[in-house]
Coordinates of C-alpha atoms in Angstrom, one line a residue:
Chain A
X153 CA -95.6 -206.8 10.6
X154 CA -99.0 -208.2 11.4
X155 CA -100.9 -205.3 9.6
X156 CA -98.8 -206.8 6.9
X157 CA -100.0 -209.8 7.3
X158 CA -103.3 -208.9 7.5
X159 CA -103.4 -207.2 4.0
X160 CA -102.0 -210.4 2.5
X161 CA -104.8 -212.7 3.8
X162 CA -107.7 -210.3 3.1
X163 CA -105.7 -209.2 -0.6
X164 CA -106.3 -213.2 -0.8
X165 CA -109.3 -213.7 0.0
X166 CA -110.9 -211.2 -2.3
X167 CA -109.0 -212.2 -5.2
X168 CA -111.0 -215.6 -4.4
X169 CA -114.4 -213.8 -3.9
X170 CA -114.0 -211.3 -6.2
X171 CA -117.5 -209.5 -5.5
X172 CA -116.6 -209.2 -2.0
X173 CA -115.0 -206.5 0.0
X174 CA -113.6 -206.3 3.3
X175 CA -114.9 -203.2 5.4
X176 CA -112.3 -202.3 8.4
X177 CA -112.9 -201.1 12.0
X178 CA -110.2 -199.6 13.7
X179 CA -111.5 -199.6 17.8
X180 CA -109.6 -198.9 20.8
X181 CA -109.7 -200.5 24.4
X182 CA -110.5 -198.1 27.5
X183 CA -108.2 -200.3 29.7
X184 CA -105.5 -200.2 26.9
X185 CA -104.4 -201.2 23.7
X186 CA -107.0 -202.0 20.4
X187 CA -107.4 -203.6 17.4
X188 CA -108.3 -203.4 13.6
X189 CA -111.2 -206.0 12.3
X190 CA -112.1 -206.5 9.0
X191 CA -115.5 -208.7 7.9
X192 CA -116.2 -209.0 4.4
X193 CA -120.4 -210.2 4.4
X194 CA -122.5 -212.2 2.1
X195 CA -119.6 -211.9 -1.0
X196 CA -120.1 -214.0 -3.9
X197 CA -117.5 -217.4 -2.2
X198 CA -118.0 -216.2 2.0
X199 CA -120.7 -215.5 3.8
X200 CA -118.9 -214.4 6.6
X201 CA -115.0 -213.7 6.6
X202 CA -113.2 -212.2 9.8
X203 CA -109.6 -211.2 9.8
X204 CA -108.6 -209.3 13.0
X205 CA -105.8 -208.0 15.1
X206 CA -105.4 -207.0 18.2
X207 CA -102.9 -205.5 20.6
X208 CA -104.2 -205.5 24.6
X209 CA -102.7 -204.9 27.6
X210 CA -103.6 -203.2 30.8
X211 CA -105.1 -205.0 34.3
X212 CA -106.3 -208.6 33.9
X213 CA -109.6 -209.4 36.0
X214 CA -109.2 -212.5 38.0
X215 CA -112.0 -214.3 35.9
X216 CA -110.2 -213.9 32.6
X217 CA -107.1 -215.0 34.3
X218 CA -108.1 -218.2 35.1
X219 CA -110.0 -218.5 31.6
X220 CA -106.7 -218.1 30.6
X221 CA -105.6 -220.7 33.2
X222 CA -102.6 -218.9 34.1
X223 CA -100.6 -219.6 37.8
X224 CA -100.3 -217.0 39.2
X225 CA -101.6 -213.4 40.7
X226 CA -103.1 -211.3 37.8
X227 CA -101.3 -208.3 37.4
X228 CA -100.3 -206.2 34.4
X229 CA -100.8 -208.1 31.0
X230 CA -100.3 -207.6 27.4
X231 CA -101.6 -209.6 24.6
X232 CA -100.8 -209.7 20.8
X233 CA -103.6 -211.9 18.8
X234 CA -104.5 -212.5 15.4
X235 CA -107.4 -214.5 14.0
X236 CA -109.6 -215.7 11.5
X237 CA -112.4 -217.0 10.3
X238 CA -113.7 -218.2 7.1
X239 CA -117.2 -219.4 6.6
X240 CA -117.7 -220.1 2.5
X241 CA -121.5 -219.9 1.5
X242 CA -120.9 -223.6 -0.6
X243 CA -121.8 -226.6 1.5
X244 CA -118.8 -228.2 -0.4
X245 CA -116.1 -225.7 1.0
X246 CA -115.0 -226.2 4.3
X247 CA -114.5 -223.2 7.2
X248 CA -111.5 -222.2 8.1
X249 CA -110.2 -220.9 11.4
X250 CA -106.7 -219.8 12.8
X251 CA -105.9 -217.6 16.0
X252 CA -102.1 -217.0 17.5
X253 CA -101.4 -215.1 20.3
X254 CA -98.5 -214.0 22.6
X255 CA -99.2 -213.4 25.9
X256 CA -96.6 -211.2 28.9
X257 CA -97.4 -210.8 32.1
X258 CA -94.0 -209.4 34.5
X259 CA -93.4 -212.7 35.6
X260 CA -94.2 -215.1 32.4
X261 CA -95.2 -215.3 29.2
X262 CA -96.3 -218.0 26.6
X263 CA -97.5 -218.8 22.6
X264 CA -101.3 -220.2 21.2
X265 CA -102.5 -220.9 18.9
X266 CA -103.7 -223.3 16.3
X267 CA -105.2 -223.3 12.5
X268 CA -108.1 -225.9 12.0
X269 CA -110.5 -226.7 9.0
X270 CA -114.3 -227.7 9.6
X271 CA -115.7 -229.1 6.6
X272 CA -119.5 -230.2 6.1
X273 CA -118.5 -232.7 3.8
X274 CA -115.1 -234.5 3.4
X275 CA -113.0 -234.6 0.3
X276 CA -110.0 -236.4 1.5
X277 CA -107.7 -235.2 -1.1
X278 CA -108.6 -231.6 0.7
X279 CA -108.1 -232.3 4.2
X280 CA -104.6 -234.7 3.5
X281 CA -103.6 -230.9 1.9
X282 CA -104.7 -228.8 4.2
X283 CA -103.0 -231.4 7.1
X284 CA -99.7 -231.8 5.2
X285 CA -98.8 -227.5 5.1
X286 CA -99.6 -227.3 8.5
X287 CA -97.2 -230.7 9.1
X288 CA -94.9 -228.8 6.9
X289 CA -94.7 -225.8 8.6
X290 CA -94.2 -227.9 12.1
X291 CA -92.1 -229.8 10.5
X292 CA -89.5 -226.7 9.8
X293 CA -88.5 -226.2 13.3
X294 CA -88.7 -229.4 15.5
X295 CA -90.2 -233.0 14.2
X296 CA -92.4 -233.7 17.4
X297 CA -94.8 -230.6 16.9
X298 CA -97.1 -232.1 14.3
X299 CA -98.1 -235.0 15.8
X300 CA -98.5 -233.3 19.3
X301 CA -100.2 -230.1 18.1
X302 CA -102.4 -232.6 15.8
X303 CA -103.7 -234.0 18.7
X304 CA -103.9 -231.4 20.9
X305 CA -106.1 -230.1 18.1
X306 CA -108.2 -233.2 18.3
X307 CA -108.7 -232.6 22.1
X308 CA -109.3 -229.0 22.2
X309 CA -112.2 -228.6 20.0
X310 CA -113.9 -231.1 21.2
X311 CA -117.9 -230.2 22.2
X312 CA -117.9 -232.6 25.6
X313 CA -121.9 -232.6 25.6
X314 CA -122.1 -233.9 22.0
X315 CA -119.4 -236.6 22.1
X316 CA -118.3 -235.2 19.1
X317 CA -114.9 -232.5 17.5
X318 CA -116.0 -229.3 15.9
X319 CA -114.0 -230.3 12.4
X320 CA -111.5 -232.6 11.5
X321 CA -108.7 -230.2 13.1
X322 CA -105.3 -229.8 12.4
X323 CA -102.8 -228.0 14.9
X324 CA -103.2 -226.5 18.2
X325 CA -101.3 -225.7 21.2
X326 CA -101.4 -223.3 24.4
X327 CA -99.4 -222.1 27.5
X328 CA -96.6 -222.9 25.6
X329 CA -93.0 -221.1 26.6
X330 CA -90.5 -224.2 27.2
X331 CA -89.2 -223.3 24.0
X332 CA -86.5 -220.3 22.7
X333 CA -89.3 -216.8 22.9
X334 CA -87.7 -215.9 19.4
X335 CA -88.1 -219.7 17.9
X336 CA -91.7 -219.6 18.9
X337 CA -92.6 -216.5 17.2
X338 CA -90.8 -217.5 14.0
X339 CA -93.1 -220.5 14.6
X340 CA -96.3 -219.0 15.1
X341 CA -95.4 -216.3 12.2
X342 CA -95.0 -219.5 9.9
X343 CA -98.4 -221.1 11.0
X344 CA -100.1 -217.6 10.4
X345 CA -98.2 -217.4 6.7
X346 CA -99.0 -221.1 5.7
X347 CA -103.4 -220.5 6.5
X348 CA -103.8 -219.2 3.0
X349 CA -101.6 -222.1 1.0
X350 CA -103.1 -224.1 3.5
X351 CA -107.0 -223.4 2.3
X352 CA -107.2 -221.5 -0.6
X353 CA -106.3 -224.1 -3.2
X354 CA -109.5 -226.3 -1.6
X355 CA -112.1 -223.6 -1.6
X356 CA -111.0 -223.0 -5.3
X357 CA -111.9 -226.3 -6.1
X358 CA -115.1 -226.2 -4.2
X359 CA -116.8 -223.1 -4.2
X360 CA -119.0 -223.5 -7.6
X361 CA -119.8 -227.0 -6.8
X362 CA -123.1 -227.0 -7.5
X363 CA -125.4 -227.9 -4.3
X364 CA -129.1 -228.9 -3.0
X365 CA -131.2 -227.9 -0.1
X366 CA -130.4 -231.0 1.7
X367 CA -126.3 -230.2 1.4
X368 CA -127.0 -226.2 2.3
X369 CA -129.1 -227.9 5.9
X370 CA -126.5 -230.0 6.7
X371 CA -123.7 -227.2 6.5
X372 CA -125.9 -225.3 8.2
X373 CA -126.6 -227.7 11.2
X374 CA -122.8 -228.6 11.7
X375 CA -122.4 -224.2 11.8
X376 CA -125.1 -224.8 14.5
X377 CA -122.3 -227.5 16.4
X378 CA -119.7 -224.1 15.5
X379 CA -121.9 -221.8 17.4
X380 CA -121.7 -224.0 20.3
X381 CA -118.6 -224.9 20.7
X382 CA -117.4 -221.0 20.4
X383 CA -119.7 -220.3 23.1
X384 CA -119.5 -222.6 25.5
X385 CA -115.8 -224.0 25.4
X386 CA -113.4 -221.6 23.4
X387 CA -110.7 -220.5 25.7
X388 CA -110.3 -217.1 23.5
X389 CA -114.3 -216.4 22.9
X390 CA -115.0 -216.6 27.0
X391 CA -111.6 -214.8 27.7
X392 CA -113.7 -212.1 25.7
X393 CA -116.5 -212.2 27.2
X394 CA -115.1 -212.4 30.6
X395 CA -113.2 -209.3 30.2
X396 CA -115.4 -207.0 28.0
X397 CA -113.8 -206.9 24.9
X398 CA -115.6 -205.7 22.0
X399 CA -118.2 -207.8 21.2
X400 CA -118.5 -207.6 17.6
X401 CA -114.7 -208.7 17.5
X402 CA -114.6 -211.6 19.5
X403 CA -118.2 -213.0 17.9
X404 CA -117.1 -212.3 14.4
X405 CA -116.3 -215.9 14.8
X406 CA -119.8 -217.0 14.7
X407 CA -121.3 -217.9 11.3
X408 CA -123.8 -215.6 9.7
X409 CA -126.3 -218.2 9.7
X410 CA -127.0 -221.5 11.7
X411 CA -129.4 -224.5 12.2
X412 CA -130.5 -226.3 14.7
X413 CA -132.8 -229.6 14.2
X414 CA -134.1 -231.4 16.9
X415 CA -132.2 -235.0 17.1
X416 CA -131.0 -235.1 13.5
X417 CA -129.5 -238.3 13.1
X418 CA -127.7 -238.7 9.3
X419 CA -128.0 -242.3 7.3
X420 CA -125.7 -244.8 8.2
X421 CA -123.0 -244.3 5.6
X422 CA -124.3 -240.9 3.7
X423 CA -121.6 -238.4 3.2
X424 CA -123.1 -236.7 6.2
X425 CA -122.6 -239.2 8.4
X426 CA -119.3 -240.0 7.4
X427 CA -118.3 -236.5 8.2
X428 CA -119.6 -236.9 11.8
X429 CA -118.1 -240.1 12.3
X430 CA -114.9 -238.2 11.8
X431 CA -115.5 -235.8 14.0
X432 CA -116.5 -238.4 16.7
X433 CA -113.3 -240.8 16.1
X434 CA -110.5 -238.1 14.8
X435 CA -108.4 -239.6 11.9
X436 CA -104.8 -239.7 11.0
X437 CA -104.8 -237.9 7.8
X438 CA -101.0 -238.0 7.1
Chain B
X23 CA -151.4 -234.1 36.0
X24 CA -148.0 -233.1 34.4
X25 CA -148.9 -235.2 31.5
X26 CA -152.3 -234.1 31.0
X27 CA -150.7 -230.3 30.9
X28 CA -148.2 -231.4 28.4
X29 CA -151.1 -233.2 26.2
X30 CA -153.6 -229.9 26.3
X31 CA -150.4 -227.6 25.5
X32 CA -149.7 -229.5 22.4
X33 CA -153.4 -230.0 21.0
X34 CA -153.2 -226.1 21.4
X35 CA -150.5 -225.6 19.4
X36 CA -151.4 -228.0 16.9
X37 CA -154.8 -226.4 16.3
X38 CA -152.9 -222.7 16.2
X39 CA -150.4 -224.5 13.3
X40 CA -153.0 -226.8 11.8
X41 CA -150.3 -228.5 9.8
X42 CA -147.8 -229.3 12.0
X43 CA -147.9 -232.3 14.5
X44 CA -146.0 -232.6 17.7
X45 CA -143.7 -236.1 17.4
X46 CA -142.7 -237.7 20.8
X47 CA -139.4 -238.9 22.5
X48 CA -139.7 -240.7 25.4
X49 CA -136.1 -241.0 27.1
X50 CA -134.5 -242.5 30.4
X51 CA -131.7 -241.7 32.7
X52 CA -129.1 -244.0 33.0
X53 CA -128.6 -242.3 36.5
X54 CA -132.5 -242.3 37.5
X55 CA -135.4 -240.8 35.7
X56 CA -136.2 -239.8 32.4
X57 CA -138.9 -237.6 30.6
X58 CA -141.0 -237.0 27.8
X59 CA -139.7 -234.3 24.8
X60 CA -142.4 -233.8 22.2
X61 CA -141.0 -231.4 18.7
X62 CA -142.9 -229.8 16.5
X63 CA -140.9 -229.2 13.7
X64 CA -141.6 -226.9 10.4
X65 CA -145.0 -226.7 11.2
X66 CA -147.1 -223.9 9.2
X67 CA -146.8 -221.7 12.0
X68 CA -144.1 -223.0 14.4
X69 CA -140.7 -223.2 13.2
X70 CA -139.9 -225.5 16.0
X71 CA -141.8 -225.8 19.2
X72 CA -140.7 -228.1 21.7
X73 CA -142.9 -229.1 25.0
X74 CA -141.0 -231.1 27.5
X75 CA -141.4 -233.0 30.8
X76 CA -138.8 -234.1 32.8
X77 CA -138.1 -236.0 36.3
X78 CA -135.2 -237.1 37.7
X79 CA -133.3 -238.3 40.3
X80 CA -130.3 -239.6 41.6
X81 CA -126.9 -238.4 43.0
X82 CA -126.0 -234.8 41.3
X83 CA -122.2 -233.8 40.4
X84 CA -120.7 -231.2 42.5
X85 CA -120.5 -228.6 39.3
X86 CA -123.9 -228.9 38.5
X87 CA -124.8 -228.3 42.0
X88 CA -123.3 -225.7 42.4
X89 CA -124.8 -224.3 38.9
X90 CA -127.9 -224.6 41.0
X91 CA -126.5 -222.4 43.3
X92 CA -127.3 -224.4 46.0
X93 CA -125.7 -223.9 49.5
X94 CA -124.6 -227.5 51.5
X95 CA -122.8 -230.2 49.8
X96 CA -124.4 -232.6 46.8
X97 CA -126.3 -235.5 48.1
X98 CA -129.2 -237.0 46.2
X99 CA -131.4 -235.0 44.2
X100 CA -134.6 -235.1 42.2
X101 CA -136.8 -232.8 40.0
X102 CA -139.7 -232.4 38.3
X103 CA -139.4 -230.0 35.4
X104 CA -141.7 -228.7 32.4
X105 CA -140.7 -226.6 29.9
X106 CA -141.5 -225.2 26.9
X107 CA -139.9 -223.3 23.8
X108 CA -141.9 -221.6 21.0
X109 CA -140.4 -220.0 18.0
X110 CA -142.4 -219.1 15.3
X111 CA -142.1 -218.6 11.4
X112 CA -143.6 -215.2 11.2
X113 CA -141.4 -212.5 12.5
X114 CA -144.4 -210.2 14.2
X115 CA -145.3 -213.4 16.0
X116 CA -143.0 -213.3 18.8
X117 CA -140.9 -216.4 21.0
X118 CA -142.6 -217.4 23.8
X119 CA -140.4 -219.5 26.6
X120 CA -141.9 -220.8 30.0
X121 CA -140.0 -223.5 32.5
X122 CA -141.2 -224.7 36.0
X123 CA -139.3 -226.9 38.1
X124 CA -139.1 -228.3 41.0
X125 CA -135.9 -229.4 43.2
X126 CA -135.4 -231.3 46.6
X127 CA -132.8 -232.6 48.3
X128 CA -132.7 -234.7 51.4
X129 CA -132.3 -231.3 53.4
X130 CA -133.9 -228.8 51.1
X131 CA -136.4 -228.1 48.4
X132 CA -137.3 -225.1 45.9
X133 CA -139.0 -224.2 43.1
X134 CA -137.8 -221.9 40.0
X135 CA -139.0 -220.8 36.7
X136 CA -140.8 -218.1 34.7
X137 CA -142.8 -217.4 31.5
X138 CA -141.3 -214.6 28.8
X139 CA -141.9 -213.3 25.6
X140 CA -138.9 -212.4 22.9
X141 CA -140.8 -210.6 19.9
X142 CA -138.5 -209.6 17.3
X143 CA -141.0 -206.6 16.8
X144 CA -143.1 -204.6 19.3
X145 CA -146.8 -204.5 19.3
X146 CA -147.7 -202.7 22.6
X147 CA -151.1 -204.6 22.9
X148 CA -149.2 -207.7 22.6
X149 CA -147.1 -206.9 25.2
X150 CA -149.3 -205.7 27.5
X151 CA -152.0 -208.9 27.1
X152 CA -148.8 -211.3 28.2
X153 CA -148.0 -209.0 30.7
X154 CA -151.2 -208.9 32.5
X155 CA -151.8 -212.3 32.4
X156 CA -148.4 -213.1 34.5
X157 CA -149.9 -210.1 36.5
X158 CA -153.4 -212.3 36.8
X159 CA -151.5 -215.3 37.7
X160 CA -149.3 -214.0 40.0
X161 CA -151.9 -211.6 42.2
X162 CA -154.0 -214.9 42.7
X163 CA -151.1 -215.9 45.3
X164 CA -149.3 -212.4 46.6
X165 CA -149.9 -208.7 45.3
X166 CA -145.9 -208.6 45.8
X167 CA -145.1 -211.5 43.5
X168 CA -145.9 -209.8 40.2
X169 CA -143.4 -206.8 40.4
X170 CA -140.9 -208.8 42.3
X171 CA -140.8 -211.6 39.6
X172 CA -141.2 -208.8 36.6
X173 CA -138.0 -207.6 38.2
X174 CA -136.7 -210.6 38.4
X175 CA -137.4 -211.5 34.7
X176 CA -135.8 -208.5 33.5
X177 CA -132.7 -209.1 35.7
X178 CA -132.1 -212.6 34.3
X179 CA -132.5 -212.8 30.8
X180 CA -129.6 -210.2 30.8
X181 CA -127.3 -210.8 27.7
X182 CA -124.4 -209.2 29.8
X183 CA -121.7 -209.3 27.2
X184 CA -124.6 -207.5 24.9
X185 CA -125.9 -205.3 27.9
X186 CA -129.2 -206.1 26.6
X187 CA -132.2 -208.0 27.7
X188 CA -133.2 -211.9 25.8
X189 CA -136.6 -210.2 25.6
X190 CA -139.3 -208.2 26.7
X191 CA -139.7 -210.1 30.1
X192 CA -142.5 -211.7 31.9
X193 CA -142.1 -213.7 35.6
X194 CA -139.0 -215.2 36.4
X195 CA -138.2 -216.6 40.1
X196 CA -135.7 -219.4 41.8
X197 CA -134.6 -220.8 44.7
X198 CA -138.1 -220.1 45.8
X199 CA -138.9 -222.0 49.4
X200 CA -140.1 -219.8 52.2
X201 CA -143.6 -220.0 51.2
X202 CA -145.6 -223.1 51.9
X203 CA -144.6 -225.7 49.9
X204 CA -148.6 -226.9 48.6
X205 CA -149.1 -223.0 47.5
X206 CA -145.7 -222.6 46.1
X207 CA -146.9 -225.8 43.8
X208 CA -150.2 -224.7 43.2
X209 CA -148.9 -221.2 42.2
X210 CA -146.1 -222.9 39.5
X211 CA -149.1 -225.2 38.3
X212 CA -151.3 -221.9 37.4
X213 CA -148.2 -220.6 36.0
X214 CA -147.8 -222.9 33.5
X215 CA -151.4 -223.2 32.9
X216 CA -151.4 -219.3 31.7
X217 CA -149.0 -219.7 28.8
X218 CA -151.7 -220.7 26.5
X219 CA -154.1 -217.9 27.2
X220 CA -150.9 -215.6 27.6
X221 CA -149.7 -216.6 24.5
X222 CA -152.3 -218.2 21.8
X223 CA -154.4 -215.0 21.2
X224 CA -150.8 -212.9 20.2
X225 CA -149.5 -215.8 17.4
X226 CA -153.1 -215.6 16.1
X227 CA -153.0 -212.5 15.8
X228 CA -149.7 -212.1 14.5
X229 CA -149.1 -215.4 12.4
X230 CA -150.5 -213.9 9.5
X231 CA -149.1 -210.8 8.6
X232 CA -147.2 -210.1 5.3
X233 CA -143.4 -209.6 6.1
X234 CA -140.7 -209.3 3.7
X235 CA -136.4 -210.5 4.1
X236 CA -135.8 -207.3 5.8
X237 CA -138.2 -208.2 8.6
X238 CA -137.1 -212.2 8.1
X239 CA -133.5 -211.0 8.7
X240 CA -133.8 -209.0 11.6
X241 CA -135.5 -211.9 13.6
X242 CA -132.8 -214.1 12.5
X243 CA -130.5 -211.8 14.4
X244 CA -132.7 -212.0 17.2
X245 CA -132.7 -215.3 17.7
X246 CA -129.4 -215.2 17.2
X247 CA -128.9 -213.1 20.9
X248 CA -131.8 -216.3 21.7
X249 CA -128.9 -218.0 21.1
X250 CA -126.2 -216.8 22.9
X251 CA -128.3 -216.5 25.9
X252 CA -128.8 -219.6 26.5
X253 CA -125.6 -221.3 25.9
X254 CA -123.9 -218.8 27.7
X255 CA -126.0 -217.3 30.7
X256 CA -129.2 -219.9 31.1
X257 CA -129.1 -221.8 34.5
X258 CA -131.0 -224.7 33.0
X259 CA -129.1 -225.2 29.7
X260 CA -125.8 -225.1 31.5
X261 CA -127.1 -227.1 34.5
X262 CA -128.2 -229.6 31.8
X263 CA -124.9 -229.4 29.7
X264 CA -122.8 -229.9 33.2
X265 CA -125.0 -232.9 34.2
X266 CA -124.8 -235.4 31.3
X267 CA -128.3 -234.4 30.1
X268 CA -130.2 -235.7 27.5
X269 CA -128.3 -233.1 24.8
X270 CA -131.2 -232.9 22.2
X271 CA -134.1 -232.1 25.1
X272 CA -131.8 -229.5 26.5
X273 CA -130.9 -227.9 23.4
X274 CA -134.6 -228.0 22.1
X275 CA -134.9 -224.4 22.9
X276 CA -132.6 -223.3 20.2
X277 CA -134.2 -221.9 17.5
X278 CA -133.9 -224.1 14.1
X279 CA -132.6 -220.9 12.7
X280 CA -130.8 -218.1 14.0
X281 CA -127.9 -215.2 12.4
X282 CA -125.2 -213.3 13.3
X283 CA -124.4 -210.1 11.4
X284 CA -121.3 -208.2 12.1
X285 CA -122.1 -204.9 13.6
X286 CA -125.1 -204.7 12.8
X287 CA -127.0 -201.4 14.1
X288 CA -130.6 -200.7 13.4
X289 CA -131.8 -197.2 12.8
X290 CA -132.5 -194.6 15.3
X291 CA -136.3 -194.5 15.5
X292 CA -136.9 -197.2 13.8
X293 CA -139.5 -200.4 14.7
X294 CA -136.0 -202.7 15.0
X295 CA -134.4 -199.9 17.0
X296 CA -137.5 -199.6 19.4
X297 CA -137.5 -203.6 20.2
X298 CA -133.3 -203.4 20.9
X299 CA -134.0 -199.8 23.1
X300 CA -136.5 -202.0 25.3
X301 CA -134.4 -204.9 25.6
X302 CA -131.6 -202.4 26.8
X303 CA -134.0 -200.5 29.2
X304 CA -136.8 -202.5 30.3
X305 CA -140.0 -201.1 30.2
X306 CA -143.0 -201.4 32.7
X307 CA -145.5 -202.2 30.3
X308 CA -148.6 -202.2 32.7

């Protein structure tokens, strides 16, 4: 069912490209378990698109186990994930990330998850759109999820040393199994199916936008704030690296390319700025 | 005398570059202390160079103590640090990194640091001329220090989730305090004072030569492992991250470019493959 899945986002996403093709791996895990990525590179729309899945299970170490910040004794675990990333080469179109996994271990088990967009500019008419499928698909099985997940989204991908959120978010949530185990997979299995309504209609409109230098650093400096935040605060990237999974899987995440200026400051009231002051004081978009 | 180093390191660079000009920042600490960055930003030669002195005091959080590794329980603290960070345009003109510091608390002291190189492409000359300079700087002091801190070089800058080396190496030490503390400062003060002559005659050499995107690209990637490094492994980037630090002199060391290509595997044999093969196994180059 998720290999399904999979060719339905990456049957998406070239039909967007068009030059682009995704190239697979199919690896397996010594400890148990493995996973198929595919990366479509420097296409015509995305610079650098991930789609992976993964099956693990086998002996937790310790360290990954409190990455995970689970309560009790590791023991035997087994891990279902899917993820993406979606990093456009237009300044105008926004990335795109999602990742939902289900975790067992003999004596518990529990959901994550989340879909969020990071744009270098805003458009609001894109990120009301992008806000209001994943609303909707919340929405479908219990009324307080959106508005909890929405800010648990605003919390989590927050970069503590810069003040400031990755993107303008969208829906998140972890550890979670005080729910019904089949009403939380239908759940997740809905927030997986509604990334591409969710995004593809906004990278449509944006990826011939035409674009300057200037626009093409500033994406490239906020990918810089990306890089960070995947490697110093993602739950799921230093769960990864904790446990030595493959390394080209769990960094497919990063962008291909990334900037870093010393003490860039954007103009009071430019577009850039406006787009950090977001990410520094998240907005209701609904 | 800090001051005056920093001030000789950056006319240096500034007559290698000859366009570029270092700008300053000078910065307090709301908890005690403060420091002076100086950037040099798209220069002709320097990508982005940063040159940095630091002191500061006052009561240190228990995290970033223990970052620090150090062994009773956090009382006041303060340090004297210079660092420095040089990445270059020219992809045969290799990174050059050094950082000396100097801790005490009311019931210890220590000093730590080290000078490395992190060429995207081998010249052995090269190499060899930084190595022997360390070597130079190091046998002034103790026969013993050179291999111990070569050693010690190579053991740090370990990209573990890569299993490969930052670099090529250099000097690396911490936690350094059973040698009298006057030669222990004298030795970190000739150190620092070797980076220029260490360094200088390999970007003059280097700074110059034709490349093409191939060679661009491959030191992207590079400094993309630059990257990774430090926000995931380097003591003093997640010290200063854990402490409240002045963000943009931490993260100076960055490059203002870096690039992250999916799978990416250079040649067997080839002048890429040779720089990854002695980043995996580190060589003794004198």
């Amino acid at each position: 069912m998720i290999r399904d899945a999979q060719d339905s986002v990456c049957q998406a996403l070239e039909a967007v490209d068009k030059v682009g093709k995704f190239k697979e791996d199919v690896w397996s895990r010594p400890g148990g378990g493995g996973g198929i990525s595919r990366v479509l590179q420097d296409g015509a729309v995305f610079e650098k698109a991930g789609v992976n899945v993964s099956v693990v299970y086998g002996v937790m170490p310790p360290e990954a186990y409190r990455a995970a910040r689970a309560k009790s004794t590791p023991v035997f675990v087994f891990y279902l994930l899917c993820s993406q990333v979606l990093h456009p080469k237009n300044p105008f179109a926004p990335t795109v990330h999602f990742n939902y996994r289900y975790f067992e271990t003999p004596r518990q088990w529990w959901f994550g998850g989340g879909t969020d967009l990071t744009p270098a500019y805003i458009f609001e008419d894109d990120v009301k759109h992008f806000h209001s499928v994943q609303k909707k698909a919340c929405d479908k099985f219990d009324p307080t999820f959106y508005p909890r997940f929405k800010q648990w989204c605003d919390d989590y991908f927050y970069i503590k040393h810069r003040g400031e959120r990755r993107g303008l978010g969208g829906i998140f949530f972890d550890d979670l199994n005080d729910y019904d185990q089949e009403m939380l997979l239908a759940f997740a299995t809905e927030c997986a199916n509604s990334v591409i309504p969710a995004y593809v209609p906004i990278v449509e409109r944006r990826k011939d936008m035409p674009f300057n230098d200037q626009h093409k650093a500033w994406q490239q400096l906020r990918r810089g704030r990306y890089v960070e935040f995947n490697l110093v605060y993602d739950r799921g990237t230093t769960f990864g690296l904790k446990t030595g999974g493959r390394i080209e899987s769990i960094l497919v995440s990063l962008p291909l390319s990334a900037r870093w200026e010393y003490d860039h400051k954007p103009e009071e009231g430019s577009e850039e700025w406006k787009l950090l002051d977001a990410c520094i004081n998240p907005k209701e978009w609904l």
